[in-house]
Amino acid sequence: MFARLVALVAVSLSLVAQAQPLIDKIPRDAMIYIGWTGGDSMPSAYGASHLKAMLDASKLPEVFTATVPALIERVGRDDPRAAETMSAIVGIGGPMW
């Protein structure tokens, strides 16, 4: 389910992309190219898009804020090393977003 949501967001954002940063650096035989300028520098068209309205209505950031720590705690009961890895990923991924 989460993977489908990520794919939907990636495809939707690619439709509103105005520029293709670093396109000249991508090998010609590349099958997939994803350019991301970050969540803070979205194009102006994104602000009026249906995707933005849908994501705002879904309260997705609040869901992650509530569920990820609980998930890490649950995983930590069975596998402490996996919980450490998940915490590291969240710690790195959050600022990268």
mmCIF file of N, CA and C in Angstrom:
data_model
loop_
_atom_site.group_PDB
_atom_site.id
_atom_site.type_symbol
_atom_site.label_atom_id
_atom_site.label_comp_id
_atom_site.label_asym_id
_atom_site.label_seq_id
_atom_site.Cartn_x
_atom_site.Cartn_y
_atom_site.Cartn_z
ATOM 1 N N MET A 1 0.825 -1.190 0.000
ATOM 2 C CA MET A 1 0.000 0.000 0.000
ATOM 3 C C MET A 1 0.870 1.254 0.000
ATOM 4 N N PHE A 2 1.863 1.297 0.909
ATOM 5 C CA PHE A 2 2.741 2.460 0.996
ATOM 6 C C PHE A 2 3.542 2.630 -0.293
ATOM 7 N N ALA A 3 4.005 1.512 -0.856
ATOM 8 C CA ALA A 3 4.793 1.578 -2.088
ATOM 9 C C ALA A 3 3.949 2.145 -3.230
ATOM 10 N N ARG A 4 2.679 1.788 -3.272
ATOM 11 C CA ARG A 4 1.795 2.327 -4.317
ATOM 12 C C ARG A 4 1.596 3.821 -4.140
ATOM 13 N N LEU A 5 1.456 4.256 -2.879
ATOM 14 C CA LEU A 5 1.287 5.684 -2.614
ATOM 15 C C LEU A 5 2.529 6.460 -3.032
ATOM 16 N N VAL A 6 3.699 5.927 -2.709
ATOM 17 C CA VAL A 6 4.956 6.579 -3.093
ATOM 18 C C VAL A 6 5.064 6.654 -4.616
ATOM 19 N N ALA A 7 4.708 5.578 -5.290
ATOM 20 C CA ALA A 7 4.759 5.573 -6.755
ATOM 21 C C ALA A 7 3.787 6.587 -7.338
ATOM 22 N N LEU A 8 2.586 6.667 -6.768
ATOM 23 C CA LEU A 8 1.591 7.626 -7.237
ATOM 24 C C LEU A 8 2.088 9.053 -7.057
ATOM 25 N N VAL A 9 2.674 9.333 -5.908
ATOM 26 C CA VAL A 9 3.197 10.678 -5.651
ATOM 27 C C VAL A 9 4.335 10.994 -6.619
ATOM 28 N N ALA A 10 5.238 10.048 -6.820
ATOM 29 C CA ALA A 10 6.372 10.275 -7.719
ATOM 30 C C ALA A 10 5.904 10.547 -9.150
ATOM 31 N N VAL A 11 4.948 9.760 -9.608
ATOM 32 C CA VAL A 11 4.438 9.964 -10.971
ATOM 33 C C VAL A 11 3.707 11.293 -11.072
ATOM 34 N N SER A 12 2.894 11.610 -10.073
ATOM 35 C CA SER A 12 2.146 12.862 -10.101
ATOM 36 C C SER A 12 3.070 14.066 -10.089
ATOM 37 N N LEU A 13 4.100 14.007 -9.266
ATOM 38 C CA LEU A 13 5.036 15.126 -9.211
ATOM 39 C C LEU A 13 5.819 15.258 -10.503
ATOM 40 N N SER A 14 6.087 14.143 -11.162
ATOM 41 C CA SER A 14 6.829 14.227 -12.419
ATOM 42 C C SER A 14 5.996 14.893 -13.503
ATOM 43 N N LEU A 15 4.672 14.817 -13.383
ATOM 44 C CA LEU A 15 3.810 15.447 -14.373
ATOM 45 C C LEU A 15 3.833 16.966 -14.269
ATOM 46 N N VAL A 16 4.077 17.490 -13.063
ATOM 47 C CA VAL A 16 4.099 18.940 -12.893
ATOM 48 C C VAL A 16 5.512 19.522 -12.950
ATOM 49 N N ALA A 17 6.485 18.678 -13.144
ATOM 50 C CA ALA A 17 7.873 19.149 -13.168
ATOM 51 C C ALA A 17 8.101 20.030 -14.395
ATOM 52 N N GLN A 18 8.678 21.183 -14.176
ATOM 53 C CA GLN A 18 8.949 22.110 -15.266
ATOM 54 C C GLN A 18 10.346 21.901 -15.846
ATOM 55 N N ALA A 19 11.288 21.568 -14.997
ATOM 56 C CA ALA A 19 12.668 21.388 -15.435
ATOM 57 C C ALA A 19 13.131 19.988 -15.066
ATOM 58 N N GLN A 20 14.168 19.564 -15.707
ATOM 59 C CA GLN A 20 14.746 18.264 -15.419
ATOM 60 C C GLN A 20 16.194 18.487 -14.980
ATOM 61 N N PRO A 21 16.408 18.706 -13.672
ATOM 62 C CA PRO A 21 17.753 19.007 -13.208
ATOM 63 C C PRO A 21 18.710 17.846 -13.479
ATOM 64 N N LEU A 22 19.867 18.195 -13.918
ATOM 65 C CA LEU A 22 20.946 17.239 -14.174
ATOM 66 C C LEU A 22 20.634 16.226 -15.271
ATOM 67 N N ILE A 23 19.681 16.526 -16.143
ATOM 68 C CA ILE A 23 19.322 15.584 -17.200
ATOM 69 C C ILE A 23 20.522 15.285 -18.105
ATOM 70 N N ASP A 24 21.413 16.250 -18.242
ATOM 71 C CA ASP A 24 22.588 16.033 -19.084
ATOM 72 C C ASP A 24 23.599 15.086 -18.445
ATOM 73 N N LYS A 25 23.435 14.757 -17.181
ATOM 74 C CA LYS A 25 24.346 13.853 -16.468
ATOM 75 C C LYS A 25 23.866 12.408 -16.462
ATOM 76 N N ILE A 26 22.637 12.159 -16.924
ATOM 77 C CA ILE A 26 22.040 10.826 -16.888
ATOM 78 C C ILE A 26 22.483 10.044 -18.122
ATOM 79 N N PRO A 27 22.938 8.791 -17.947
ATOM 80 C CA PRO A 27 23.319 7.988 -19.116
ATOM 81 C C PRO A 27 22.134 7.778 -20.062
ATOM 82 N N ARG A 28 22.431 7.698 -21.350
ATOM 83 C CA ARG A 28 21.379 7.544 -22.354
ATOM 84 C C ARG A 28 20.586 6.254 -22.185
ATOM 85 N N ASP A 29 21.199 5.222 -21.642
ATOM 86 C CA ASP A 29 20.508 3.939 -21.512
ATOM 87 C C ASP A 29 19.783 3.788 -20.166
ATOM 88 N N ALA A 30 19.649 4.882 -19.413
ATOM 89 C CA ALA A 30 18.948 4.819 -18.133
ATOM 90 C C ALA A 30 17.474 4.517 -18.375
ATOM 91 N N MET A 31 16.925 3.615 -17.585
ATOM 92 C CA MET A 31 15.521 3.244 -17.717
ATOM 93 C C MET A 31 14.613 4.199 -16.935
ATOM 94 N N ILE A 32 15.114 4.721 -15.815
ATOM 95 C CA ILE A 32 14.311 5.595 -14.965
ATOM 96 C C ILE A 32 15.153 6.787 -14.546
ATOM 97 N N TYR A 33 14.533 7.947 -14.550
ATOM 98 C CA TYR A 33 15.187 9.151 -14.060
ATOM 99 C C TYR A 33 14.222 9.852 -13.121
ATOM 100 N N ILE A 34 14.660 10.131 -11.915
ATOM 101 C CA ILE A 34 13.831 10.851 -10.957
ATOM 102 C C ILE A 34 14.628 12.052 -10.487
ATOM 103 N N GLY A 35 14.093 13.236 -10.713
ATOM 104 C CA GLY A 35 14.715 14.465 -10.238
ATOM 105 C C GLY A 35 13.877 15.032 -9.107
ATOM 106 N N TRP A 36 14.498 15.407 -8.020
ATOM 107 C CA TRP A 36 13.766 15.891 -6.850
ATOM 108 C C TRP A 36 14.455 17.128 -6.321
ATOM 109 N N THR A 37 13.725 18.223 -6.234
ATOM 110 C CA THR A 37 14.299 19.459 -5.715
ATOM 111 C C THR A 37 14.041 19.629 -4.236
ATOM 112 N N GLY A 38 13.312 18.708 -3.646
ATOM 113 C CA GLY A 38 13.031 18.769 -2.210
ATOM 114 C C GLY A 38 11.633 19.281 -1.931
ATOM 115 N N GLY A 39 11.146 19.023 -0.733
ATOM 116 C CA GLY A 39 9.793 19.410 -0.368
ATOM 117 C C GLY A 39 9.620 20.892 -0.127
ATOM 118 N N ASP A 40 10.718 21.619 0.070
ATOM 119 C CA ASP A 40 10.613 23.055 0.350
ATOM 120 C C ASP A 40 10.625 23.917 -0.902
ATOM 121 N N SER A 41 10.978 23.355 -2.026
ATOM 122 C CA SER A 41 11.075 24.160 -3.242
ATOM 123 C C SER A 41 10.196 23.599 -4.360
ATOM 124 N N MET A 42 8.959 23.308 -4.020
ATOM 125 C CA MET A 42 8.030 22.775 -5.010
ATOM 126 C C MET A 42 7.666 23.874 -6.012
ATOM 127 N N PRO A 43 7.384 23.499 -7.271
ATOM 128 C CA PRO A 43 6.998 24.493 -8.269
ATOM 129 C C PRO A 43 5.700 25.199 -7.866
ATOM 130 N N SER A 44 5.485 26.396 -8.361
ATOM 131 C CA SER A 44 4.301 27.170 -7.976
ATOM 132 C C SER A 44 3.011 26.461 -8.383
ATOM 133 N N ALA A 45 3.016 25.708 -9.458
ATOM 134 C CA ALA A 45 1.818 24.998 -9.897
ATOM 135 C C ALA A 45 1.395 23.932 -8.899
ATOM 136 N N TYR A 46 2.329 23.417 -8.124
ATOM 137 C CA TYR A 46 2.004 22.389 -7.134
ATOM 138 C C TYR A 46 1.056 22.936 -6.070
ATOM 139 N N GLY A 47 1.204 24.202 -5.695
ATOM 140 C CA GLY A 47 0.372 24.797 -4.660
ATOM 141 C C GLY A 47 -1.113 24.796 -5.000
ATOM 142 N N ALA A 48 -1.443 24.819 -6.276
ATOM 143 C CA ALA A 48 -2.844 24.828 -6.707
ATOM 144 C C ALA A 48 -3.286 23.477 -7.255
ATOM 145 N N SER A 49 -2.462 22.450 -7.084
ATOM 146 C CA SER A 49 -2.775 21.149 -7.676
ATOM 147 C C SER A 49 -3.724 20.322 -6.814
ATOM 148 N N HIS A 50 -4.374 19.384 -7.456
ATOM 149 C CA HIS A 50 -5.244 18.453 -6.743
ATOM 150 C C HIS A 50 -4.424 17.523 -5.855
ATOM 151 N N LEU A 51 -3.213 17.197 -6.287
ATOM 152 C CA LEU A 51 -2.353 16.330 -5.486
ATOM 153 C C LEU A 51 -2.050 16.972 -4.134
ATOM 154 N N LYS A 52 -1.729 18.254 -4.138
ATOM 155 C CA LYS A 52 -1.444 18.942 -2.875
ATOM 156 C C LYS A 52 -2.678 18.936 -1.973
ATOM 157 N N ALA A 53 -3.838 19.225 -2.543
ATOM 158 C CA ALA A 53 -5.077 19.224 -1.756
ATOM 159 C C ALA A 53 -5.353 17.834 -1.183
ATOM 160 N N MET A 54 -5.108 16.802 -1.977
ATOM 161 C CA MET A 54 -5.336 15.437 -1.517
ATOM 162 C C MET A 54 -4.365 15.065 -0.393
ATOM 163 N N LEU A 55 -3.098 15.415 -0.550
ATOM 164 C CA LEU A 55 -2.117 15.100 0.494
ATOM 165 C C LEU A 55 -2.391 15.890 1.771
ATOM 166 N N ASP A 56 -2.801 17.140 1.637
ATOM 167 C CA ASP A 56 -3.139 17.939 2.817
ATOM 168 C C ASP A 56 -4.337 17.349 3.550
ATOM 169 N N ALA A 57 -5.336 16.898 2.804
ATOM 170 C CA ALA A 57 -6.537 16.324 3.408
ATOM 171 C C ALA A 57 -6.249 14.978 4.060
ATOM 172 N N SER A 58 -5.253 14.264 3.554
ATOM 173 C CA SER A 58 -4.948 12.933 4.091
ATOM 174 C C SER A 58 -4.238 12.982 5.435
ATOM 175 N N LYS A 59 -3.678 14.124 5.790
ATOM 176 C CA LYS A 59 -2.933 14.268 7.055
ATOM 177 C C LYS A 59 -1.798 13.243 7.135
ATOM 178 N N LEU A 60 -1.174 12.970 6.004
ATOM 179 C CA LEU A 60 -0.111 11.973 5.930
ATOM 180 C C LEU A 60 1.057 12.251 6.880
ATOM 181 N N PRO A 61 1.529 13.491 7.017
ATOM 182 C CA PRO A 61 2.628 13.718 7.970
ATOM 183 C C PRO A 61 2.259 13.339 9.404
ATOM 184 N N GLU A 62 1.012 13.618 9.802
ATOM 185 C CA GLU A 62 0.592 13.264 11.150
ATOM 186 C C GLU A 62 0.550 11.753 11.334
ATOM 187 N N VAL A 63 0.142 11.038 10.279
ATOM 188 C CA VAL A 63 0.104 9.573 10.343
ATOM 189 C C VAL A 63 1.512 9.034 10.567
ATOM 190 N N PHE A 64 2.482 9.557 9.810
ATOM 191 C CA PHE A 64 3.853 9.096 9.981
ATOM 192 C C PHE A 64 4.389 9.446 11.360
ATOM 193 N N THR A 65 4.080 10.637 11.843
ATOM 194 C CA THR A 65 4.552 11.067 13.158
ATOM 195 C C THR A 65 4.013 10.153 14.255
ATOM 196 N N ALA A 66 2.797 9.675 14.091
ATOM 197 C CA ALA A 66 2.183 8.823 15.107
ATOM 198 C C ALA A 66 2.576 7.357 14.962
ATOM 199 N N THR A 67 2.666 6.864 13.737
ATOM 200 C CA THR A 67 2.852 5.425 13.556
ATOM 201 C C THR A 67 4.300 4.960 13.501
ATOM 202 N N VAL A 68 5.188 5.771 12.972
ATOM 203 C CA VAL A 68 6.576 5.321 12.818
ATOM 204 C C VAL A 68 7.234 5.023 14.168
ATOM 205 N N PRO A 69 7.130 5.903 15.175
ATOM 206 C CA PRO A 69 7.727 5.552 16.471
ATOM 207 C C PRO A 69 7.110 4.292 17.083
ATOM 208 N N ALA A 70 5.791 4.123 16.931
ATOM 209 C CA ALA A 70 5.147 2.914 17.455
ATOM 210 C C ALA A 70 5.630 1.680 16.711
ATOM 211 N N LEU A 71 5.826 1.804 15.412
ATOM 212 C CA LEU A 71 6.321 0.681 14.617
ATOM 213 C C LEU A 71 7.751 0.317 15.027
ATOM 214 N N ILE A 72 8.580 1.330 15.218
ATOM 215 C CA ILE A 72 9.959 1.072 15.631
ATOM 216 C C ILE A 72 9.983 0.393 16.996
ATOM 217 N N GLU A 73 9.130 0.847 17.894
ATOM 218 C CA GLU A 73 9.061 0.215 19.223
ATOM 219 C C GLU A 73 8.616 -1.237 19.114
ATOM 220 N N ARG A 74 7.620 -1.497 18.280
ATOM 221 C CA ARG A 74 7.117 -2.873 18.101
ATOM 222 C C ARG A 74 8.185 -3.772 17.495
ATOM 223 N N VAL A 75 8.871 -3.294 16.491
ATOM 224 C CA VAL A 75 9.939 -4.075 15.861
ATOM 225 C C VAL A 75 11.073 -4.298 16.849
ATOM 226 N N GLY A 76 11.348 -3.291 17.689
ATOM 227 C CA GLY A 76 12.433 -3.387 18.668
ATOM 228 C C GLY A 76 12.228 -4.479 19.692
ATOM 229 N N ARG A 77 10.986 -4.837 19.964
ATOM 230 C CA ARG A 77 10.733 -5.930 20.905
ATOM 231 C C ARG A 77 11.239 -7.256 20.372
ATOM 232 N N ASP A 78 11.120 -7.456 19.060
ATOM 233 C CA ASP A 78 11.549 -8.716 18.454
ATOM 234 C C ASP A 78 12.984 -8.671 17.939
ATOM 235 N N ASP A 79 13.391 -7.512 17.446
ATOM 236 C CA ASP A 79 14.717 -7.403 16.825
ATOM 237 C C ASP A 79 15.290 -6.007 17.089
ATOM 238 N N PRO A 80 16.060 -5.856 18.164
ATOM 239 C CA PRO A 80 16.610 -4.533 18.499
ATOM 240 C C PRO A 80 17.476 -3.928 17.398
ATOM 241 N N ARG A 81 18.213 -4.753 16.682
ATOM 242 C CA ARG A 81 19.072 -4.232 15.612
ATOM 243 C C ARG A 81 18.241 -3.649 14.471
ATOM 244 N N ALA A 82 17.126 -4.301 14.155
ATOM 245 C CA ALA A 82 16.248 -3.776 13.098
ATOM 246 C C ALA A 82 15.658 -2.439 13.527
ATOM 247 N N ALA A 83 15.309 -2.327 14.807
ATOM 248 C CA ALA A 83 14.763 -1.061 15.315
ATOM 249 C C ALA A 83 15.808 0.047 15.236
ATOM 250 N N GLU A 84 17.068 -0.284 15.535
ATOM 251 C CA GLU A 84 18.143 0.714 15.414
ATOM 252 C C GLU A 84 18.287 1.174 13.969
ATOM 253 N N THR A 85 18.230 0.230 13.040
ATOM 254 C CA THR A 85 18.346 0.561 11.623
ATOM 255 C C THR A 85 17.187 1.450 11.178
ATOM 256 N N MET A 86 15.982 1.095 11.603
ATOM 257 C CA MET A 86 14.816 1.896 11.244
ATOM 258 C C MET A 86 14.925 3.306 11.822
ATOM 259 N N SER A 87 15.397 3.412 13.046
ATOM 260 C CA SER A 87 15.564 4.731 13.672
ATOM 261 C C SER A 87 16.580 5.562 12.906
ATOM 262 N N ALA A 88 17.658 4.924 12.454
ATOM 263 C CA ALA A 88 18.673 5.637 11.684
ATOM 264 C C ALA A 88 18.104 6.122 10.352
ATOM 265 N N ILE A 89 17.316 5.287 9.709
ATOM 266 C CA ILE A 89 16.709 5.661 8.430
ATOM 267 C C ILE A 89 15.768 6.846 8.618
ATOM 268 N N VAL A 90 14.958 6.794 9.664
ATOM 269 C CA VAL A 90 14.028 7.895 9.949
ATOM 270 C C VAL A 90 14.818 9.161 10.298
ATOM 271 N N GLY A 91 15.886 9.005 11.072
ATOM 272 C CA GLY A 91 16.705 10.145 11.447
ATOM 273 C C GLY A 91 17.386 10.812 10.272
ATOM 274 N N ILE A 92 17.751 10.038 9.284
ATOM 275 C CA ILE A 92 18.394 10.580 8.087
ATOM 276 C C ILE A 92 17.343 11.038 7.076
ATOM 277 N N GLY A 93 16.301 10.245 6.907
ATOM 278 C CA GLY A 93 15.279 10.530 5.892
ATOM 279 C C GLY A 93 14.471 11.790 6.178
ATOM 280 N N GLY A 94 14.195 12.050 7.453
ATOM 281 C CA GLY A 94 13.409 13.234 7.803
ATOM 282 C C GLY A 94 14.046 14.523 7.346
ATOM 283 N N PRO A 95 15.295 14.777 7.727
ATOM 284 C CA PRO A 95 15.954 15.996 7.260
ATOM 285 C C PRO A 95 16.155 16.031 5.741
ATOM 286 N N MET A 96 16.349 14.878 5.117
ATOM 287 C CA MET A 96 16.515 14.853 3.668
ATOM 288 C C MET A 96 15.252 15.300 2.967
ATOM 289 N N TRP A 97 14.088 14.967 3.547
ATOM 290 C CA TRP A 97 12.817 15.369 2.951
ATOM 291 C C TRP A 97 12.718 16.864 2.921
#
